[in-house]
Amino acid sequence: MRTGTHKSQLRKIVLVVFSAILLTASCVTIGCLRKQAPPPDGATLFAKNCASCHQADNDMRAPVPEALHQMSKSAILIALKSGRMRWEAKFLSEAKKNAIADYLAAPTTTSTISASAFCARDLDPPPNPPVWSGWGADVRNRRFQSATAAGISRDDVGKLKLKWAFGFPGVAATYGQPTIFKGRLFVGSEDGTVYALDSATGCVWWTYKASTTVKTAISIGNKGTTAFFGDTNGIVYALKQEDGSLVWKVHADPHPAARITGSPLLVGIRLYVPVSSGEEGASADPDYPCCTFRGSLVALDTATGKQVWKSYTIDQAPKPTRKGVQGTQYWGPSGAAVWSTPTADVKRRAIYVTTGNNYSGPATSMSDAVVAFDLDSGKKLWSRQFDPRDLWNSGCVSDRKGNCPEPHGDDYDFGAPPILQHLAGRDVLVLAQKSGMISALDPDQQGAILWQTRIGKGGPLGGVEWGGAADNRYAYFPLSDFDFDNPAVGGGLFALDLRTGKQRWRVDPVKPDCLGQYGCSPAQMAPPTAIPGAVFSGSLDGHLRAYDTRDGSVIWDFNTAQEFRTTNGIKAHGGSMNGAGPAIVDGVLYVNTGYTNGMDGNVLLAFAPEK
């Protein structure tokens, strides 16, 4: 009995000691033997890691916290994990990214679309209405809609009234140019959602979620069955136009920073995809090994997404160049991204793109240039450069400038596509640059310059940012000339004779009532849209104005920077008009308003003449 009792007591002691060991090990694992670290604080993390760029009057073109607070948590996390901020957030843990997103995000109640916002299934589309497909309304990027297709005359413009408004949930900017096809409106959004709306009522037919922000216009092809677009992760999508289901998706470029900001151009059974990148922004960090990206144009088969051909703007692959003071290996040549939609010249079987600056040295002859490729093979036909040695990246305006090339250029790249216009006896290819210079080239003489006209002083956000419009007499260009140090300057609209480049009229901007509010400016960055007798141009002050094409007089003015009651029940307001211009189809004008490095906003507006 004593022996058994002793053994029993010994077993109890062993169990107690073993349990203590296990408890101690568990406590070390879960932190019970030390004070647990508090959860990450989003406000502190934002102030430490992000605030130096996301502040008012920043040179990084980054949205301020007021705009970020309009975004959903999911949209912010996409930006931090796989979107444009993924390099800047690479050292942040998942918990810290979530904390920043929780701190910045708008309440989740703002991002829900009610069931009542969806269209009744028995809603009949109109029989054969006109269309606006893609960015420039046609493959020549004229942004001109005929009287028949527009359904709005000059005399109707003064009668335009708001017909309906649609709110984009959980975002602070509107990017994509609306596309209208067979009674449906297609548009992408900042959080990657693509919407198919009823063009007459604004109700929702379907939605599709891309991997990240969709800045491009949607093009409808394959006999009206398929919708094509790209996102800022460099992915190209083909969806069924009828229900939004995926047909195919492909990466246009394997580079991790590749993105698609310029709208793919549809020509027959080929989709021509311009490729740009986020390396220019990532280079604000001197630890980033700038730069290895080269701009390109990719031709895809519309049925399968298979690559038909791909041509780089810079022929030579990047190689190691210098090393930064911190030991980072830098690379070059790089850049010459294609920020805008291509322009097709079917008669000459050519396709034209404009390019951006070089990100790093050595300088190339393909930056700040127009390049002509063979439409069928991708072979380079000719090119013409306008600002040699424009070496620039965001390191040039950051606190630590290790990535900034020396000497650096002026960031005078092209964000606007060429306009191809047929004139009696001659065709002209018209280019508008951030330098403030407008140039007309002869496509039959390998881009020989026909005329040049300066409309502004230019700058990193100056000159012409996104494009112009043209009828059979004039080209119409809005002037940005935005100045971070003086937001009261900039703006204006110019009409230039297509044959000579002579200025036929100009309209100086109106002094904005909103001056003092972040992002408010008279600068006119958004691309304009023309119909017979009128041209529409938006401004960073939130106003959309219509000008008489005869003399530039303002015949209609609407302030979009206000709150709107929306068809989908989302709280929405307008702001600066920047990346996208109006689309005019079948008696209705559609326009997006709101931009994160201007006055934020999240609404799509539809206007029609009051009966």
XYZ file of C-alpha atoms in Angstrom:
611
model
C 0.000 0.000 0.000
C 2.791 2.365 0.871
C 4.566 1.586 -2.381
C 1.381 2.159 -4.387
C 0.631 5.366 -2.535
C 4.169 6.591 -3.158
C 3.915 5.804 -6.863
C 0.551 7.548 -7.064
C 1.940 10.651 -5.396
C 4.958 10.562 -7.720
C 2.700 10.401 -10.785
C 0.772 13.431 -9.496
C 3.991 15.382 -9.027
C 5.185 14.485 -12.542
C 1.835 15.522 -14.007
C 1.926 18.847 -12.160
C 5.485 19.582 -13.330
C 4.711 18.511 -16.916
C 1.573 20.651 -16.926
C 3.580 23.581 -15.641
C 6.095 23.106 -18.436
C 3.313 22.986 -21.028
C 1.643 26.050 -19.512
C 4.928 27.945 -19.515
C 5.555 27.032 -23.174
C 2.033 28.081 -24.096
C 2.383 31.331 -22.201
C 5.604 32.112 -24.031
C 3.783 31.427 -27.289
C 0.716 33.508 -26.507
C 2.454 36.144 -24.455
C 0.978 35.488 -20.968
C 4.369 35.776 -19.296
C 4.890 39.242 -20.805
C 2.667 42.205 -21.416
C 0.790 41.777 -24.705
C 1.577 44.347 -27.396
C -1.354 46.644 -28.150
C -2.997 46.250 -31.570
C -1.549 48.447 -34.354
C -2.913 51.982 -34.379
C -3.961 52.980 -37.879
C -3.701 56.732 -37.315
C -0.148 56.444 -35.989
C 0.880 54.103 -38.805
C -0.595 56.439 -41.412
C 1.202 59.440 -39.899
C 4.523 57.565 -39.866
C 4.372 55.779 -43.220
C 1.987 57.690 -45.482
C 1.232 61.242 -44.367
C 4.338 62.865 -45.862
C 2.957 62.140 -49.356
C -0.777 62.270 -48.634
C -0.944 65.897 -47.546
C -2.371 69.044 -49.084
C -0.265 70.596 -51.862
C 1.915 67.501 -52.109
C 4.064 67.135 -55.219
C 3.452 63.375 -55.358
C -0.050 63.802 -56.834
C -1.344 61.651 -53.983
C -4.896 61.969 -52.613
C -5.265 63.732 -49.270
C -6.794 61.996 -46.204
C -10.188 63.659 -46.793
C -10.417 61.820 -50.121
C -9.068 58.554 -48.701
C -11.750 58.662 -45.988
C -14.358 58.324 -48.762
C -12.971 54.970 -49.869
C -14.050 51.527 -48.713
C -11.755 49.324 -46.656
C -11.581 46.790 -49.469
C -10.464 49.439 -51.977
C -7.710 50.643 -49.621
C -6.512 47.099 -48.948
C -6.398 46.384 -52.685
C -4.189 49.448 -53.139
C -1.886 48.380 -50.290
C -1.642 44.693 -51.191
C -1.800 44.475 -54.960
C -2.490 47.953 -56.310
C -0.560 51.154 -56.787
C 0.700 51.324 -53.159
C 2.032 47.771 -52.935
C 5.677 48.812 -53.151
C 5.296 51.535 -50.523
C 3.502 49.051 -48.220
C 5.902 46.140 -48.744
C 7.364 46.339 -45.210
C 3.998 46.571 -43.458
C 2.527 43.450 -41.867
C -0.985 42.274 -42.676
C -2.128 43.575 -39.300
C -0.667 47.020 -39.983
C -2.221 47.203 -43.449
C -5.580 46.313 -41.945
C -5.154 48.939 -39.230
C -4.406 51.658 -41.803
C -7.395 50.557 -43.883
C -9.653 50.592 -40.801
C -8.465 54.091 -39.929
C -8.960 55.500 -43.416
C -12.037 53.661 -44.647
C -15.515 55.114 -44.919
C -18.285 53.387 -42.921
C -19.286 50.125 -44.552
C -22.880 51.303 -44.821
C -21.854 53.559 -47.726
C -20.846 50.650 -49.942
C -24.028 48.642 -50.296
C -26.231 48.778 -53.386
C -29.825 47.892 -52.623
C -31.670 45.204 -54.543
C -34.096 47.841 -55.800
C -31.247 49.448 -57.791
C -31.154 46.509 -60.215
C -33.106 46.606 -63.453
C -36.358 44.803 -63.982
C -35.640 41.855 -66.233
C -38.511 42.728 -68.551
C -37.048 46.159 -69.355
C -36.858 46.336 -73.149
C -33.795 47.950 -74.777
C -34.269 50.437 -77.624
C -34.083 48.822 -81.098
C -30.943 50.261 -82.777
C -29.634 53.309 -80.913
C -26.287 55.004 -81.714
C -23.227 54.185 -79.619
C -20.177 55.643 -77.931
C -17.682 52.786 -77.604
C -14.203 53.187 -76.156
C -12.363 56.352 -75.153
C -12.491 58.577 -78.218
C -15.834 57.604 -79.811
C -13.992 56.327 -82.902
C -10.624 54.779 -83.728
C -9.225 58.215 -84.686
C -9.837 59.602 -81.162
C -11.617 62.728 -82.360
C -14.060 62.760 -79.426
C -16.645 64.115 -81.854
C -20.227 62.883 -82.049
C -22.281 63.616 -85.150
C -25.640 65.378 -84.895
C -27.490 62.153 -85.654
C -25.612 60.091 -83.049
C -25.550 62.835 -80.404
C -29.264 63.581 -80.570
C -28.454 66.984 -79.058
C -28.103 70.130 -81.157
C -26.454 73.399 -80.251
C -29.918 74.828 -79.573
C -30.633 71.987 -77.136
C -27.523 72.555 -75.032
C -28.984 75.368 -72.951
C -31.933 73.133 -72.018
C -29.842 70.340 -70.485
C -31.161 69.183 -67.106
C -30.069 66.404 -64.783
C -31.899 63.198 -65.698
C -30.401 60.744 -63.183
C -27.299 60.170 -61.041
C -25.504 56.953 -60.104
C -23.237 56.720 -57.048
C -20.093 54.584 -56.978
C -19.929 52.989 -53.524
C -16.821 53.162 -51.370
C -14.638 55.219 -53.706
C -13.323 58.779 -53.886
C -12.684 59.136 -57.617
C -14.196 58.420 -61.013
C -11.822 57.475 -63.784
C -13.370 55.620 -66.693
C -14.861 57.139 -69.809
C -18.487 55.891 -70.061
C -19.352 53.606 -72.985
C -22.921 53.388 -74.298
C -24.057 50.477 -76.436
C -27.582 49.261 -77.256
C -29.233 51.007 -74.346
C -26.612 50.065 -71.782
C -23.892 52.155 -70.180
C -20.622 50.445 -69.197
C -18.170 52.023 -66.774
C -15.338 50.968 -64.460
C -14.570 52.260 -60.976
C -11.797 52.893 -58.476
C -12.450 49.711 -56.494
C -12.344 47.564 -59.642
C -16.085 47.086 -60.072
C -17.346 47.322 -63.648
C -21.012 48.300 -63.964
C -23.499 47.731 -66.749
C -26.299 50.264 -66.261
C -29.453 51.012 -68.166
C -28.633 54.176 -70.095
C -32.172 55.547 -69.813
C -32.765 55.025 -66.081
C -29.425 54.286 -64.389
C -30.573 50.953 -62.941
C -27.988 48.153 -62.681
C -27.963 45.231 -65.108
C -24.841 43.519 -63.773
C -21.503 44.077 -62.061
C -18.106 42.420 -62.363
C -15.161 42.795 -59.940
C -11.750 43.159 -61.545
C -8.547 42.676 -59.545
C -8.096 46.397 -58.920
C -8.932 49.891 -60.256
C -10.380 50.129 -63.769
C -9.382 53.450 -65.349
C -10.012 52.474 -68.952
C -13.074 52.860 -71.102
C -14.920 49.701 -72.101
C -14.999 48.717 -75.772
C -17.781 46.540 -77.193
C -16.833 44.110 -79.962
C -17.274 40.617 -81.389
C -20.521 41.729 -83.034
C -21.710 43.371 -79.827
C -21.314 40.306 -77.642
C -18.157 41.157 -75.686
C -16.936 44.004 -73.445
C -13.163 44.625 -73.238
C -11.180 46.662 -70.693
C -8.007 46.672 -68.575
C -7.090 47.341 -64.933
C -4.129 48.860 -63.108
C -2.630 45.440 -62.364
C -2.029 45.098 -66.114
C -4.821 42.560 -66.667
C -7.033 42.684 -69.767
C -10.575 41.298 -69.537
C -13.240 40.132 -71.951
C -16.772 39.808 -70.519
C -20.047 38.785 -72.045
C -21.897 42.000 -72.754
C -25.219 40.444 -71.854
C -24.511 39.264 -68.301
C -20.929 40.258 -67.336
C -19.596 36.707 -67.132
C -15.897 36.230 -67.849
C -14.865 35.094 -71.338
C -11.086 35.419 -70.835
C -8.484 37.481 -69.014
C -4.741 37.835 -69.676
C -1.762 39.752 -68.329
C -0.626 42.240 -70.942
C 2.896 42.418 -69.503
C 4.721 40.296 -66.902
C 6.415 43.262 -65.195
C 5.089 43.535 -61.605
C 4.547 47.292 -61.974
C 2.741 47.088 -65.341
C -0.656 48.739 -65.495
C -3.234 49.734 -68.079
C -4.387 53.336 -67.834
C -4.920 54.046 -71.522
C -8.036 52.416 -72.928
C -7.494 49.410 -75.207
C -8.505 50.203 -78.787
C -10.739 47.781 -80.670
C -10.167 47.505 -84.434
C -12.042 44.605 -86.009
C -10.964 41.355 -84.355
C -7.886 42.860 -82.686
C -7.651 44.619 -79.337
C -4.658 46.969 -79.078
C -3.570 47.402 -75.453
C -1.269 50.255 -74.331
C 0.901 49.362 -71.330
C 2.152 51.827 -68.723
C 3.479 51.252 -65.200
C 3.621 52.317 -61.564
C 7.440 52.440 -61.452
C 7.470 56.199 -61.871
C 5.635 56.531 -58.540
C 7.459 53.696 -56.751
C 10.736 55.509 -57.442
C 9.929 58.044 -54.740
C 11.558 55.427 -52.475
C 15.358 55.458 -53.050
C 15.439 51.783 -52.000
C 13.366 50.906 -55.067
C 15.657 49.488 -57.804
C 14.525 51.904 -60.502
C 13.815 51.010 -63.232
C 13.186 47.980 -65.432
C 9.853 48.697 -67.123
C 9.499 49.507 -70.840
C 6.271 50.762 -72.404
C 4.649 48.590 -75.039
C 1.698 48.047 -77.315
C 0.125 44.580 -77.343
C -2.266 43.215 -79.971
C -4.668 40.544 -78.699
C -7.081 38.271 -80.521
C -10.570 39.301 -79.350
C -11.954 35.749 -79.409
C -9.298 34.111 -77.239
C -7.125 36.827 -75.686
C -4.081 35.248 -77.346
C -1.232 37.662 -78.073
C -0.869 38.356 -81.795
C 2.130 40.668 -81.423
C 3.851 42.875 -78.867
C 6.165 45.825 -79.540
C 8.175 47.702 -76.929
C 8.665 51.430 -77.228
C 12.315 50.981 -76.145
C 14.054 48.208 -78.058
C 16.946 47.535 -75.669
C 16.299 45.689 -72.391
C 17.331 47.496 -69.167
C 20.745 46.737 -67.644
C 22.393 47.573 -64.300
C 23.656 51.158 -64.247
C 24.711 53.060 -61.121
C 24.270 52.218 -57.434
C 22.598 54.448 -54.882
C 24.363 55.649 -51.735
C 22.453 52.987 -49.792
C 23.688 50.271 -52.151
C 20.554 49.834 -54.236
C 21.264 48.731 -57.791
C 19.588 50.980 -60.362
C 18.706 50.035 -63.950
C 18.062 51.563 -67.349
C 16.953 52.493 -69.922
C 13.338 52.490 -68.822
C 10.002 54.236 -69.182
C 8.465 55.582 -72.395
C 5.174 54.222 -71.072
C 2.010 54.466 -73.143
C -0.464 56.284 -70.886
C -3.254 56.868 -73.414
C -5.343 54.966 -75.919
C -3.806 54.220 -79.344
C -5.088 55.828 -82.557
C -5.747 53.686 -85.635
C -5.100 54.734 -89.232
C -6.897 52.035 -91.158
C -6.100 53.591 -94.556
C -2.341 53.395 -93.921
C -2.563 50.194 -91.813
C -0.827 52.034 -88.992
C -1.477 52.497 -85.303
C -0.061 55.483 -83.408
C 0.824 55.849 -79.708
C 2.324 58.684 -77.708
C 4.853 57.951 -74.977
C 5.928 59.215 -71.577
C 9.310 60.234 -70.224
C 12.238 57.946 -69.446
C 12.262 56.893 -65.772
C 16.027 56.382 -65.646
C 19.105 56.768 -67.814
C 20.408 56.338 -70.350
C 18.067 58.603 -72.298
C 16.372 57.118 -75.344
C 14.930 58.541 -78.545
C 11.524 56.976 -77.777
C 10.489 59.055 -74.760
C 8.073 61.999 -75.167
C 7.441 60.772 -78.693
C 4.829 59.576 -81.153
C 5.447 56.095 -82.533
C 3.808 54.516 -85.582
C 3.483 50.706 -85.634
C 2.250 48.480 -88.416
C -1.337 47.566 -87.548
C -0.916 43.955 -88.628
C 2.614 43.020 -87.549
C 3.621 45.495 -84.826
C 6.727 46.548 -86.739
C 7.876 50.100 -86.005
C 7.258 52.293 -89.026
C 8.560 55.628 -87.737
C 8.797 57.796 -84.620
C 9.316 61.434 -83.730
C 10.574 62.720 -80.378
C 9.616 66.120 -78.986
C 11.604 66.517 -75.736
C 14.918 64.636 -75.682
C 16.490 63.719 -72.338
C 13.280 63.983 -70.336
C 14.531 61.719 -67.535
C 12.145 61.938 -64.596
C 10.487 59.926 -61.832
C 8.796 60.677 -58.504
C 12.145 60.583 -56.745
C 12.690 64.051 -58.211
C 9.954 65.512 -55.970
C 10.423 63.313 -52.888
C 12.410 64.164 -49.769
C 15.019 61.526 -50.580
C 16.044 61.888 -54.212
C 18.280 58.850 -54.677
C 16.274 57.621 -57.655
C 16.085 60.975 -59.422
C 18.225 61.000 -62.596
C 20.849 63.717 -62.900
C 20.292 65.865 -64.754
C 16.546 65.302 -64.749
C 13.963 66.576 -67.219
C 10.680 68.462 -66.870
C 8.168 65.549 -66.916
C 6.726 66.745 -70.221
C 5.427 63.383 -71.363
C 2.308 62.724 -73.411
C -0.862 61.751 -71.567
C -3.057 62.512 -74.580
C -3.529 60.260 -77.616
C -3.021 61.527 -81.171
C -6.063 62.837 -83.056
C -6.234 61.734 -86.699
C -8.411 63.988 -88.850
C -9.148 63.774 -92.552
C -9.068 67.125 -94.353
C -9.637 67.816 -98.030
C -6.364 66.892 -99.710
C -4.451 66.087 -96.514
C -4.670 64.125 -93.285
C -3.220 65.514 -90.062
C -2.100 63.820 -86.881
C -2.512 66.287 -84.008
C -0.578 65.848 -80.751
C -1.006 67.709 -77.465
C 1.729 67.605 -74.833
C 2.137 68.506 -71.161
C 4.690 71.070 -72.325
C 1.798 73.196 -73.614
C 2.774 72.605 -77.260
C 0.291 71.433 -79.915
C 1.813 69.845 -83.020
C 0.344 68.651 -86.325
C 2.208 65.951 -88.248
C 1.993 64.546 -91.762
C 1.327 60.787 -91.534
C 2.428 60.379 -95.174
C 5.869 61.861 -94.455
C 6.886 59.840 -91.390
C 5.553 62.452 -89.009
C 6.995 65.564 -90.605
C 5.861 68.613 -88.629
C 3.199 70.684 -90.416
C 2.713 73.291 -87.689
C 3.203 73.906 -83.980
C 1.307 76.213 -81.630
C 1.951 76.860 -77.950
C -1.153 77.321 -75.784
C 0.433 77.259 -72.303
C 3.672 77.213 -70.365
C 3.388 73.524 -69.461
C 4.614 71.557 -66.448
C 4.311 68.187 -64.675
C 0.554 68.793 -64.506
C 0.507 71.454 -67.193
C -0.243 71.808 -70.873
C -2.756 69.282 -72.145
C -3.156 66.341 -69.788
C -5.625 63.861 -71.303
C -6.597 64.962 -74.799
C -8.613 67.149 -77.125
C -11.470 66.962 -79.620
C -11.795 67.840 -83.295
C -14.478 68.561 -85.875
C -13.813 69.154 -89.573
C -12.428 72.678 -88.989
C -10.948 73.059 -85.536
C -9.134 71.120 -82.833
C -10.262 71.999 -79.300
C -7.824 71.737 -76.405
C -8.374 72.521 -72.735
C -5.370 73.897 -70.865
C -4.333 72.618 -67.472
C -1.192 74.524 -66.384
C -2.035 73.531 -62.825
C 0.377 74.987 -60.267
C 0.685 73.402 -56.813
C 1.942 76.683 -55.371
C -0.806 78.800 -56.903
C -4.067 76.875 -57.409
C -5.812 80.024 -58.707
C -3.951 79.874 -62.041
C -4.397 77.652 -65.082
C -7.289 76.733 -67.316
C -8.751 77.937 -70.595
C -10.091 76.440 -73.815
C -8.507 76.938 -77.262
C -9.776 76.402 -80.817
C -7.007 75.886 -83.378
C -7.381 75.788 -87.139
C -6.546 72.242 -88.220
C -4.874 73.418 -91.418
C -2.620 76.109 -90.018
C -2.573 75.777 -86.234
C -3.675 79.405 -85.872
C -5.702 80.206 -82.804
C -9.266 81.018 -83.832
C -10.465 81.758 -80.322
C -9.603 81.180 -76.689
C -11.706 81.381 -73.545
C -10.067 82.343 -70.277
C -11.187 80.395 -67.196
C -13.705 81.595 -64.650
C -12.329 82.268 -61.169
C -13.660 79.353 -59.075
C -15.908 79.957 -56.083
C -14.335 76.955 -54.350
C -10.767 78.315 -54.129
C -9.255 77.330 -50.811
C -10.770 73.863 -50.948
C -8.235 71.133 -51.630
C -8.115 70.282 -55.334
C -10.171 73.267 -56.506
C -8.585 75.028 -59.473
C -9.598 76.604 -62.794
C -7.251 74.118 -64.541
C -8.986 72.108 -67.262
C -7.457 68.630 -67.369
C -10.401 66.513 -68.543
C -10.677 65.693 -72.246
C -13.408 67.660 -74.049
C -16.186 66.330 -76.278
C -17.562 68.057 -79.376
C -20.867 67.928 -81.240
C -21.842 70.162 -84.185
C -21.951 73.700 -82.782
C -20.761 72.988 -79.224
C -17.802 71.629 -77.275
C -18.025 70.474 -73.629
C -15.108 70.827 -71.214
C -14.864 69.981 -67.513
C -12.698 71.678 -64.902
C -11.053 70.929 -61.559
C -13.527 73.394 -60.019
C -16.296 70.856 -60.686
C -17.972 72.777 -63.511
C -18.929 71.262 -66.837
C -19.321 73.989 -69.444
C -20.508 74.021 -73.053
C -18.892 76.484 -75.458
C -20.163 77.719 -78.807
C -17.731 76.452 -81.446
C -18.099 79.691 -83.435
C -16.617 82.031 -80.833
C -16.118 80.135 -77.563
C -18.943 81.822 -75.694
C -20.297 79.767 -72.779
C -23.819 78.538 -73.526
C -24.306 76.161 -70.582
C -22.686 75.694 -67.169
C -23.396 73.071 -64.499
C -21.633 72.781 -61.144
C -21.198 69.068 -60.404
C -19.495 69.646 -57.028
C -22.610 68.992 -54.971
C -24.513 66.079 -53.453
C -26.941 64.073 -55.561
C -29.804 61.721 -54.965
C -28.827 58.545 -56.795
C -30.673 55.737 -58.548
C -28.851 53.124 -56.450
C -29.328 54.769 -53.056
C -25.615 55.507 -52.559
C -24.618 58.788 -50.933
C -22.753 60.563 -53.723
C -21.297 63.922 -54.633
C -19.372 65.403 -57.518
C -15.961 67.032 -57.572
C -13.133 67.759 -59.990
C -13.394 66.522 -63.559
C -10.083 65.146 -64.686
C -9.448 61.773 -66.311
C -12.646 61.280 -68.326
C -14.800 63.574 -70.443
C -18.462 63.499 -71.453
C -20.002 60.857 -73.695
C -22.993 62.067 -75.745
C -25.371 59.541 -77.248
C -28.991 59.529 -78.386
C -30.057 62.748 -76.669
C -28.199 62.208 -73.360
C -24.865 63.509 -72.033
C -23.070 61.274 -69.503
C -20.112 62.395 -67.382
C -18.119 61.172 -64.366
C -17.131 63.676 -61.698
C -14.660 63.385 -58.810
C -10.897 62.840 -58.674
C -8.612 61.990 -55.774
C -5.819 64.476 -56.501
C -8.481 67.122 -57.103
C -11.832 67.494 -55.345
C -12.956 63.946 -54.616
C -16.275 62.619 -55.881
C -18.078 59.397 -56.732
C -20.936 60.081 -59.118
C -21.945 59.508 -62.733
C -24.410 62.078 -64.090
C -26.810 61.878 -67.031
C -28.240 65.068 -68.627
C -30.931 65.453 -71.272
C -32.652 68.505 -72.816
C -35.762 69.522 -70.947
C -38.810 68.921 -73.120
